[in-house]
Amino acid sequence: MPSEFALIDRYFKRPTRRTVLGVGDDGALIAPTPGQELAISTDLLVEGTHFLADADPEALGWKTLAVNLSDIAAMGGQPLWATLAAVLPAPTIDWIEAFARGFFDCANSYGVDLIGGDTTRGPRAFCVTILGEVPAGKALRRDGARAGDSIWVSGRPGHAALGLAHLQGRAALNEPALTTCLAALHRPIPRVALGLALRDIASAAIDVSDGLLADLGHILEQSRCAARLNIPGLPPAGLERDCWLSGGDDYELAFTAAASFDADIMALSGTLDLSLTRIGEIEAGPPGALILCDDGGAVITPTTRGYDHFA
Ligand code: ADP
Ligand code: MG
């Protein structure tokens, strides 16, 4: 087992792209671009809550950074810098090496520099703080939705929750759905390019980490409006529908935009090769109120809106 410092040097120190001073000093130095605001977000992943003790370390390294990238994507930010605080129980070298491989695979895919962190012994947990840039005043916030806006979601929410249900024996998936759902669970793809493309289009955005309805609810509450949803292709009542509406861990983007952008958003779907589905519209009404209808217009009452750590 190498010392703490050898471990940091060997596994977490890498050449940087956009950093004045990275890992190795008391603090890192970065030079933000003039005219840009910094979007900053922190996410904590705790063993037993966010991942299982036998999680594949390489996938976990990827996911630890990816869930943070997703928050910057939801702000319309260009992710650039990250810190990593790691709590490790006497780690085996193989485990750390695989974790770092997954982490830097993700960092390199999105052009992010790891600029510092902290490493300590204890029950396994990881905390990443990520910083991204967004032109002043252009960030996608949760409070900008307006009556008449269309509501959109990227990809297909619920895959990660279905994958988890399969692993827990609550669902029996067959190929190719199984591969898709397990990939969504273990190696989520943060929608960074979509967030960037939405800067001049979306009125509000959020990443779907706690469940589509729950996260959409945050936009509605913070924008003080209501919504009517009619989701094309919503599965019939059952586990798959519940996952679609309330499954966590998706990291798709839910966003609103003036209806005049509908055609641009459809075109963007082609450009990004990412499905973008119009799932409803914002209405004036009690903040947070959400009506969900099926294709025939009948009202659907969902079992739950999503995941709440303290509920
Ligand atoms: P200090 O004692 O001043 O907090 P540390 O000994 O904790 O410094 O860390 C030494 C250097 O290594 C610092 O630059 C710190 O940011 C970096 N570092 C520590 N742990 C990690 C990690 N898990 N990932 C990336 N950088 C790390
Ligand atoms: Mg320290």
Coordinates of C-alpha atoms in Angstrom, one line a residue, residues 27 50 57 85 105 121 124 154 157 212 229 251 303:
G27 CA -4.7 25.1 -3.3
H50 CA -25.5 5.6 -4.1
P57 CA -14.7 0.5 -9.5
A85 CA -12.5 14.2 -2.1
D105 CA -11.8 8.4 -18.9
R121 CA -9.4 6.7 5.4
R124 CA -16.1 4.5 1.1
S154 CA -33.8 14.1 -23.5
P157 CA -35.9 8.5 -18.5
L212 CA -38.8 13.1 -14.0
L229 CA -48.0 16.6 -19.4
Y251 CA -29.1 12.3 -15.8
T303 CA -47.7 6.5 -7.5

